[in-house]
């Protein structure tokens, strides 16, 4: 019988919760969270590096063959050393960020487009649409994530576009399931009923009333998934079915470094670090988003 | 005197400021007596009840000062362990929402028996028999058969009866009922209120009734404490509160309720504005922005609770020996 | 006086389904089970009952926010249940609703100005400037500061939020407003403000209200005629005076008797009718009169024959075999 803060909500005490525009709310919460802010800075730097890679190092240094420079340790000329073909690791890490950023963002965007549509349809319409979509999603959950990606890649063949498609095809099911349940809980609110009562159509109700209020968990999940997508790309490339040589991908670089683990550890260290820092940044941001957007943690003492 | 509360202050320290949920509240209670604490949401009435049992989660809450004297001993100074023997044994509590106060995965019998066993040194079998007796006492038909039912198989009113049975299991001296009927329908409310007052006569226990409903107070209470924004604004016998209210807030509330026992009025008298946020309580008398009698001093000085007739206290600058000056 | 809304034999059943892909119906919740009443233009009609009696479902079925299972809803002489989506959306300008919970009824991510002005957008009324001016007028009308149009709902108190909800309902000059427990979530000191506001608006705009509440004293203050519901049916329907002074149905009488009076002397003298048990489950309602299991004056016939809603006295209808003024003897 002893429940301590039961029924004690800040709302009752007259305190106010921060519901404003979704993006403003996200910014306010990120601003207060130091690690997340750091993560955000890293992500922004990464995106800039990816965009302006040609201005930083020429492409040739990343994909050419330089027999005189083979396996140089880090030094003044090559700050991260060179690999077994004499290519500058720094250049490859920089150019590799292009692949990672592209895969991370586009694959999740691809998954979002399908997932949000399917999730909204399932959650809003219920009935047969819901049953069909969710059972279809169940088929995707039946495969372990990486196994599913390998299966799709085997069918599609290697290449950047195909990596993006493979990851996006797997992501949609997770996003759809998450968004569906979120739509479910939002659509029972009186303001949705009120919108219907003033004559709003389904499109308007979904876009104006349900989406802004149901997006929070999907945003958190997406931030997390960008990191997962980058790892998956690395894993696929490592296994030899993702990006193909000589394109500079962090996963591919790791694969190449296996034979030289003891003689040239820098070949493994720098792409590994790049993956670690990138993924960590996304996780930190996602974590902060969860803290601020999760309605269950909000408003209670 | 069974229970004496002196100058109780419970604050909550949260991000956007200090919430003075209870700000210097005092009252006393005798055996067999019912005290009603009346107030709107955010008046601090529930926090007052939780503070009595030292059930404030720290942080963010803290009982800043004051004493809660149970038979002369200040229980706020007790250790957590000795407090646990007081909770349930001496002071028990019923909450507003009977749907969330019971654990959905255990049977009713299990939960009541468990409560008895934690507080009393008797065998499991005896506890079970006692459970049946208690459930019968609170009017649950076929009590023995329903021991093995789960909370969801009970209606709201029946669950509240179970909560009352649990609260009474150790025959507490004081029963705190926090909005015990707010979640229930009128006809069920009538059943529960009758049950509570009947049991009180039987067990001669004291009741602290927390509510916002002046109708319930009129039927059950002996004395009434009216709270506003964390402070006691009026404290008196039930008759004095209803027939000679001496605080503009109490008076306003009385006039603004719709009632069945008087002719219909064209227009209700209402209090302007809304209850303040406890984070920024207005300076001076916290009621002054809504008060029709407010004068300059109300905006500056916090009024003290003064005795205007024997046993009748009011915290208002505009109140004199004869009651509210302006009326 | 002309009839604005006429509801005949309205029913709403919710099927209970089991199964994952192939769903099987295993029962029906008879939330609203054949209710009939009419509301005159300019009148306040009260629908009162305990939780689960179907009053809210009934109201939402009238607005077709949930699709009723059967019956007729005549609004200005036309059965709106036959309307297609397009006509129904147009009709929504004339019937509006005010919700109970002021915290759930406003979209937290929209500004107050957008919330109140949304109906204009949907129905393509006016231009940007005209809309903005009209929103400010509406906010002023319900007692809010028009400059607050840019704020978000969380910056307002419960009472103020309810005013925003009222402003939204008024935007398109509706004829009928359904008030679904508009004050029960509010603080006592704020309830009176909102009730007064609703009364003032009715006088000013000639509104017709369907007022739903569980609080009998609020209904008494507000309504001209009142219907009492129990388990999906109307058990008594009468003018305000008649219903409160001489209830003809035992359920109405016990409801009235259960309301505590804010007067210690009267309250302590009072003999209260305490009903046995709880409201039964609407999946398997009792046979005969649905109230018979809890009724203090039930006879054999009550469990066998379902009483019709009949006119006991001019303008006062009751569904009871033993209807008479104050049927349950007290004392």
PDB file of C-alpha atoms in Angstrom, chain B residues 233-234 236 240-251 306 308-309 312-316 318-325 327:
ATOM      1  CA  UNK B 233      -6.292  29.473   5.334  1.00  0.00           C
ATOM      2  CA  UNK B 234      -9.101  28.431   7.651  1.00  0.00           C
ATOM      3  CA  UNK B 236     -12.599  25.326  12.412  1.00  0.00           C
ATOM      4  CA  UNK B 240     -18.481  27.091  11.729  1.00  0.00           C
ATOM      5  CA  UNK B 241     -16.915  26.509   8.327  1.00  0.00           C
ATOM      6  CA  UNK B 242     -20.274  26.034   6.623  1.00  0.00           C
ATOM      7  CA  UNK B 243     -22.417  28.569   8.424  1.00  0.00           C
ATOM      8  CA  UNK B 244     -19.848  31.224   9.392  1.00  0.00           C
ATOM      9  CA  UNK B 245     -16.978  30.989   6.892  1.00  0.00           C
ATOM     10  CA  UNK B 246     -14.326  33.532   7.782  1.00  0.00           C
ATOM     11  CA  UNK B 247     -11.989  33.442   4.845  1.00  0.00           C
ATOM     12  CA  UNK B 248     -12.848  34.879   1.417  1.00  0.00           C
ATOM     13  CA  UNK B 249     -11.606  31.678  -0.220  1.00  0.00           C
ATOM     14  CA  UNK B 250     -13.840  29.391   1.841  1.00  0.00           C
ATOM     15  CA  UNK B 251     -16.735  31.757   1.313  1.00  0.00           C
ATOM     16  CA  UNK B 306      -5.481  33.939  14.025  1.00  0.00           C
ATOM     17  CA  UNK B 308     -11.332  34.802  15.650  1.00  0.00           C
ATOM     18  CA  UNK B 309     -13.657  32.875  17.918  1.00  0.00           C
ATOM     19  CA  UNK B 312     -12.064  29.036  14.698  1.00  0.00           C
ATOM     20  CA  UNK B 313      -8.906  30.161  12.901  1.00  0.00           C
ATOM     21  CA  UNK B 314      -8.576  32.217   9.757  1.00  0.00           C
ATOM     22  CA  UNK B 315      -5.603  33.629   7.869  1.00  0.00           C
ATOM     23  CA  UNK B 316      -6.896  36.860   6.405  1.00  0.00           C
ATOM     24  CA  UNK B 318      -9.605  41.538   6.575  1.00  0.00           C
ATOM     25  CA  UNK B 319     -10.984  39.349   9.290  1.00  0.00           C
ATOM     26  CA  UNK B 320     -11.709  40.688  12.768  1.00  0.00           C
ATOM     27  CA  UNK B 321     -13.164  39.335  15.994  1.00  0.00           C
ATOM     28  CA  UNK B 322     -16.645  39.320  14.540  1.00  0.00           C
ATOM     29  CA  UNK B 323     -15.733  37.478  11.364  1.00  0.00           C
ATOM     30  CA  UNK B 324     -15.031  38.901   7.949  1.00  0.00           C
ATOM     31  CA  UNK B 325     -15.244  42.698   8.293  1.00  0.00           C
ATOM     32  CA  UNK B 327     -19.626  40.844   5.154  1.00  0.00           C
TER      33      UNK B 327
END
